C-alpha atoms as one frame of an Amber mdcrd trajectory, in Angstrom:
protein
  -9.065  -0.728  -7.074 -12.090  -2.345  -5.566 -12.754  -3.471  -1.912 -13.613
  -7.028  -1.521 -17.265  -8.066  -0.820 -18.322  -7.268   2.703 -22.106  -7.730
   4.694 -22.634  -4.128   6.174 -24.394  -3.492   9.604 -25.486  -0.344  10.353
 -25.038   0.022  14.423 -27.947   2.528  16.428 -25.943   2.694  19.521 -22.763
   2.170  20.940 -23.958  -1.515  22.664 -25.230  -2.615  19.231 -21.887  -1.731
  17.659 -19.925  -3.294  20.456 -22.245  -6.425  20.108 -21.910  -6.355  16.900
 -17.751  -6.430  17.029 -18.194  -9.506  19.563 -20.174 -11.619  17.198 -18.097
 -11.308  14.295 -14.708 -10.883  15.715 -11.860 -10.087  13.283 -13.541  -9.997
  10.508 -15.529  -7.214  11.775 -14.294  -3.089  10.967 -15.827  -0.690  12.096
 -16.692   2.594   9.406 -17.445   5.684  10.711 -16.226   8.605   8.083 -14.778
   6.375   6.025 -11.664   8.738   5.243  -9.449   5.968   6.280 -11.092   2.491
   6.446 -12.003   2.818   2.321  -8.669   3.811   0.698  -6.832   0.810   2.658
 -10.128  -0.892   1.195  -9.315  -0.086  -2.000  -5.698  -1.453  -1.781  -6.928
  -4.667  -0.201  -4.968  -3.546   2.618  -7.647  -4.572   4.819 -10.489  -7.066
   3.901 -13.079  -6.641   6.579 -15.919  -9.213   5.830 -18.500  -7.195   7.858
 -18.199  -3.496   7.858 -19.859  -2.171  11.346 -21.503   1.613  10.371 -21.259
   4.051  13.803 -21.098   7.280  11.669 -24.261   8.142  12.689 -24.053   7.801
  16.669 -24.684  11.439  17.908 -24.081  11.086  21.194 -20.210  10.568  20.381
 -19.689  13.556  18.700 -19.189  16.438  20.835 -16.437  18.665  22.367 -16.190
  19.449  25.955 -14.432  21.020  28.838 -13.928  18.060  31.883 -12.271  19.884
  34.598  -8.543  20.431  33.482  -8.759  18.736  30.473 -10.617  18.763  26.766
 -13.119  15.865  26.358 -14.059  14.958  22.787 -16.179  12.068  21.276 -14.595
   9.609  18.879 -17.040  10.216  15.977 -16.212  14.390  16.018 -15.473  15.396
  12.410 -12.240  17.352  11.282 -14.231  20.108  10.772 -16.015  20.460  14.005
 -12.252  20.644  15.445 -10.968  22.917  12.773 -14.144  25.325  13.901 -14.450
  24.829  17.672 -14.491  28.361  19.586 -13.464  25.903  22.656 -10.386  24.494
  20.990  -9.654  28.659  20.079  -9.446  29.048  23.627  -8.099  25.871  25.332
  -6.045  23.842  22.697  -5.183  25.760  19.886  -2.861  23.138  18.324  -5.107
  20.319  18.227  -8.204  23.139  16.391  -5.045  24.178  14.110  -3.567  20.652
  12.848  -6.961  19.469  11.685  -7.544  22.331   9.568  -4.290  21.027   7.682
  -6.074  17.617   7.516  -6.564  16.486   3.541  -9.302  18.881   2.065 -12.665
  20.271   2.941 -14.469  16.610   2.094 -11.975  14.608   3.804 -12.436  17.214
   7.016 -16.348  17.096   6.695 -16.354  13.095   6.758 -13.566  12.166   8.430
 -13.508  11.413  12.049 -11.261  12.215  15.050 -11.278   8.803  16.471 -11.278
   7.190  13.020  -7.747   9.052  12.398  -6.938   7.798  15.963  -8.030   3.672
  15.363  -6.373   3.300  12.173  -3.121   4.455  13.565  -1.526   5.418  10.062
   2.057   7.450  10.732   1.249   9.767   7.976  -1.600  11.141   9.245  -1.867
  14.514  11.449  -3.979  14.382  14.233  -2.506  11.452  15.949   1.042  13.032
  15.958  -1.241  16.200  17.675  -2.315  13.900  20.341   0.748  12.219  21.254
   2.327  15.621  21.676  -0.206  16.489  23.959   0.258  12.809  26.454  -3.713
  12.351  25.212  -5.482   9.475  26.615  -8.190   7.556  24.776 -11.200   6.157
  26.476 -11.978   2.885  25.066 -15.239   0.443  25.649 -15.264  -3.417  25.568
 -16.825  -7.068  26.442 -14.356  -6.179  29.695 -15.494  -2.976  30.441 -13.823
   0.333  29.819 -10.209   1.505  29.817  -8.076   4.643  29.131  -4.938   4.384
  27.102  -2.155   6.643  27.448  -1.530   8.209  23.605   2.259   6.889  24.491
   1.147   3.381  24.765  -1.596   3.765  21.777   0.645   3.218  18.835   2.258
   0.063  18.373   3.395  -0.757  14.927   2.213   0.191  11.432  -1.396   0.382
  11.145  -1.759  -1.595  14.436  -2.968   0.215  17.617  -3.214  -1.240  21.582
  -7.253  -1.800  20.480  -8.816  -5.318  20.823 -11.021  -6.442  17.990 -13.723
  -6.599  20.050 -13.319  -2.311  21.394 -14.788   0.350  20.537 -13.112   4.156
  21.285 -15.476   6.391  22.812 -13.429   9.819  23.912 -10.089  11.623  23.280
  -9.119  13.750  26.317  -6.222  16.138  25.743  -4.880  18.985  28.305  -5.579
  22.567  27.891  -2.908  23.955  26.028  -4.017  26.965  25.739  -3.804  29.557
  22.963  -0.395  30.310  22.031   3.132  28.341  21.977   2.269  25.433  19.097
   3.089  25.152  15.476   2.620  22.114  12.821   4.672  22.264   9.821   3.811
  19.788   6.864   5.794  18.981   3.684   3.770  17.498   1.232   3.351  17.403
  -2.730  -0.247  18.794  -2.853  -2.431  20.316  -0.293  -4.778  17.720   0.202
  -1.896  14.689   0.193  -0.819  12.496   3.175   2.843  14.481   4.782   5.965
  13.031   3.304   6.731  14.488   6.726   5.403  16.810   9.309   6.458  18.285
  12.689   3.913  19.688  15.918   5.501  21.396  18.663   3.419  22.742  21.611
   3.624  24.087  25.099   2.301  21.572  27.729   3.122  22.184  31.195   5.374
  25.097  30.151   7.379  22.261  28.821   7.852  22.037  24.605   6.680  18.611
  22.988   7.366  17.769  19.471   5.960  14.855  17.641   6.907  13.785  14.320
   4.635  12.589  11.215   5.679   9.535   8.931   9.220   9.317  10.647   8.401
   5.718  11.402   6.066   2.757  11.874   4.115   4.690  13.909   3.576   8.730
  14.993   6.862   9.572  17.070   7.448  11.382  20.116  10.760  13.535  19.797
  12.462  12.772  22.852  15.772  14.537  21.785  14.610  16.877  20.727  12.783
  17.844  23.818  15.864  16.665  25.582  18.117  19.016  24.250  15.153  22.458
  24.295  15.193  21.187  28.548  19.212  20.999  28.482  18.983  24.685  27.143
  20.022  24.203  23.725  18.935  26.605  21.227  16.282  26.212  18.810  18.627
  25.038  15.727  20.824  23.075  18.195  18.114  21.244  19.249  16.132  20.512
  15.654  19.600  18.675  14.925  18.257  15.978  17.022  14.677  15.443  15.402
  16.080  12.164  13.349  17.516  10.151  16.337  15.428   6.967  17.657  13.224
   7.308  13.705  13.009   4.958  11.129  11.529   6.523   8.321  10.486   4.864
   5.116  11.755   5.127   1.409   8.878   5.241  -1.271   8.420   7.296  -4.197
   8.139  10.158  -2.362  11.270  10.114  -0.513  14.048   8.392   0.449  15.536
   7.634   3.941  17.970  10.598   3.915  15.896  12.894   2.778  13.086  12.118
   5.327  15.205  12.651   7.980  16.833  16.274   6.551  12.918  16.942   6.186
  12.491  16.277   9.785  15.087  18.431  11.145  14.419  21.383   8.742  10.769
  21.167   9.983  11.448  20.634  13.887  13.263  23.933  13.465  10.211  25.997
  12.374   7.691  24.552  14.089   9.783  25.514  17.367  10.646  29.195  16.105
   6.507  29.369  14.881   5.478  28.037  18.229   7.854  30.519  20.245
């Protein structure tokens, strides 16, 4: 397929972006990698008339220690993640799912807050974040604002950022080395998860999140429940389809989505220990 015609604007700052955003409005996208603004492109999934370029803003691209918590700019690549000695040593989980992200083109383009913005259930990283209660720091016409990772995801493909916003930072917790696992079931290495599971240690407390269970990335509540109630490992996976809705497509139907899910809860918990 071919994208639509669209006037491109190539932004030197984060103001000229954001002014950029306010003059056209909804029509407006903004491209940073590219990894997933294009393919939706191609599908005429989305039809942006002006495509807003911020791939090249340095100054959001950068990882970070900010007291108790990891500070990283929207417009860090995959592969800076997948190769951070600070993620080694303070987040493990988030430096291990995006090495699992598509291939070694998709992680050298692809962008951190682009995955984020786009808000696609199949993809990796946001599952990640919403295991780890993330926040997002977002800029405005208003001002800026920090949205919880719970209240980030709305629907399919639709995310709690205005048209006229621009994210700036993902702040997760240290995690620390140990206690996290992703699991991903997919039909080729570099293909979106027909499902996946992260579980990781926050607080001394498991989270699991859930990958293309749904409209958007899903928090496993029962799960966690049951691990808090003091069920066992298995006992507890049981619960990784409740509160889902997962899709049928070619790849798989309702049923076995959810049989997916469960199977996968239960290693990523006995990986992550």
């Amino acid at each position: 397929m071919i994208p639509a015609a669209f006037d491109y604007v190539r932004a030197d700052s984060a103001d000229a972006a954001l002014a950029a955003l306010q003059e056209h409005g909804d029509d407006a996208k903004l491209l940073a990698g590219g990894m997933s603004l294009i393919p939706l492109m191609k599908l005429r999934l989305a039809t942006p008339g002006v495509l807003v370029d911020v791939g090249r803003l340095d100054d959001l691209s950068y990882i970070r220690e900010d007291g108790d918590q990891i500070a990283i700019g929207a417009l860090t690549r995959h592969r800076d993640l997948e190769t951070s000695d600070l993620l080694a040593k303070q987040c493990g989980v988030l430096r291990s799912v995006a090495a699992q992200v598509g291939d070694n083109q998709v992680r050298h383009r692809g962008t951190l807050g682009g995955s984020v913005a786009h808000g696609d259930p199949a993809s990796d990283l946001p599952a990640a974040l919403l295991a780890l209660d993330a926040t997002f720091a977002v800029r405005g016409a208003s001002g800026e604002r920090t949205i919880a990772a719970s209240d980030f995801f709305r629907g399919f493909l639709e995310t709690a950022l205005g048209p006229d916003e621009l994210l700036t930072e993902i702040r997760v917790p240290k995690a620390g080395t140990n206690g996290f696992n992703y699991q991903k079931f997919n039909r080729r290495a570099q293909d979106w998860a027909i499902v996946g599971a992260v579980a990781a240690t926050v607080g001394g407390q498991k989270r699991v999140a859930l990958v293309n269970m749904g409209a958007t990335p899903i928090r496993a509540h029962a799960v966690e429940q049951a691990l808090q109630s003091g069920a066992s490992v298995a006992d507890a996976a049981q619960h990784a389809a409740e509160g889902t809705e997962p899709p049928t497509d070619l790849n798989a139907s309702v049923d076995y989505r959810e049989h997916l899910a469960r199977v996968l809860v239960r290693r990523a918990l006995e990986q992550a220990g």
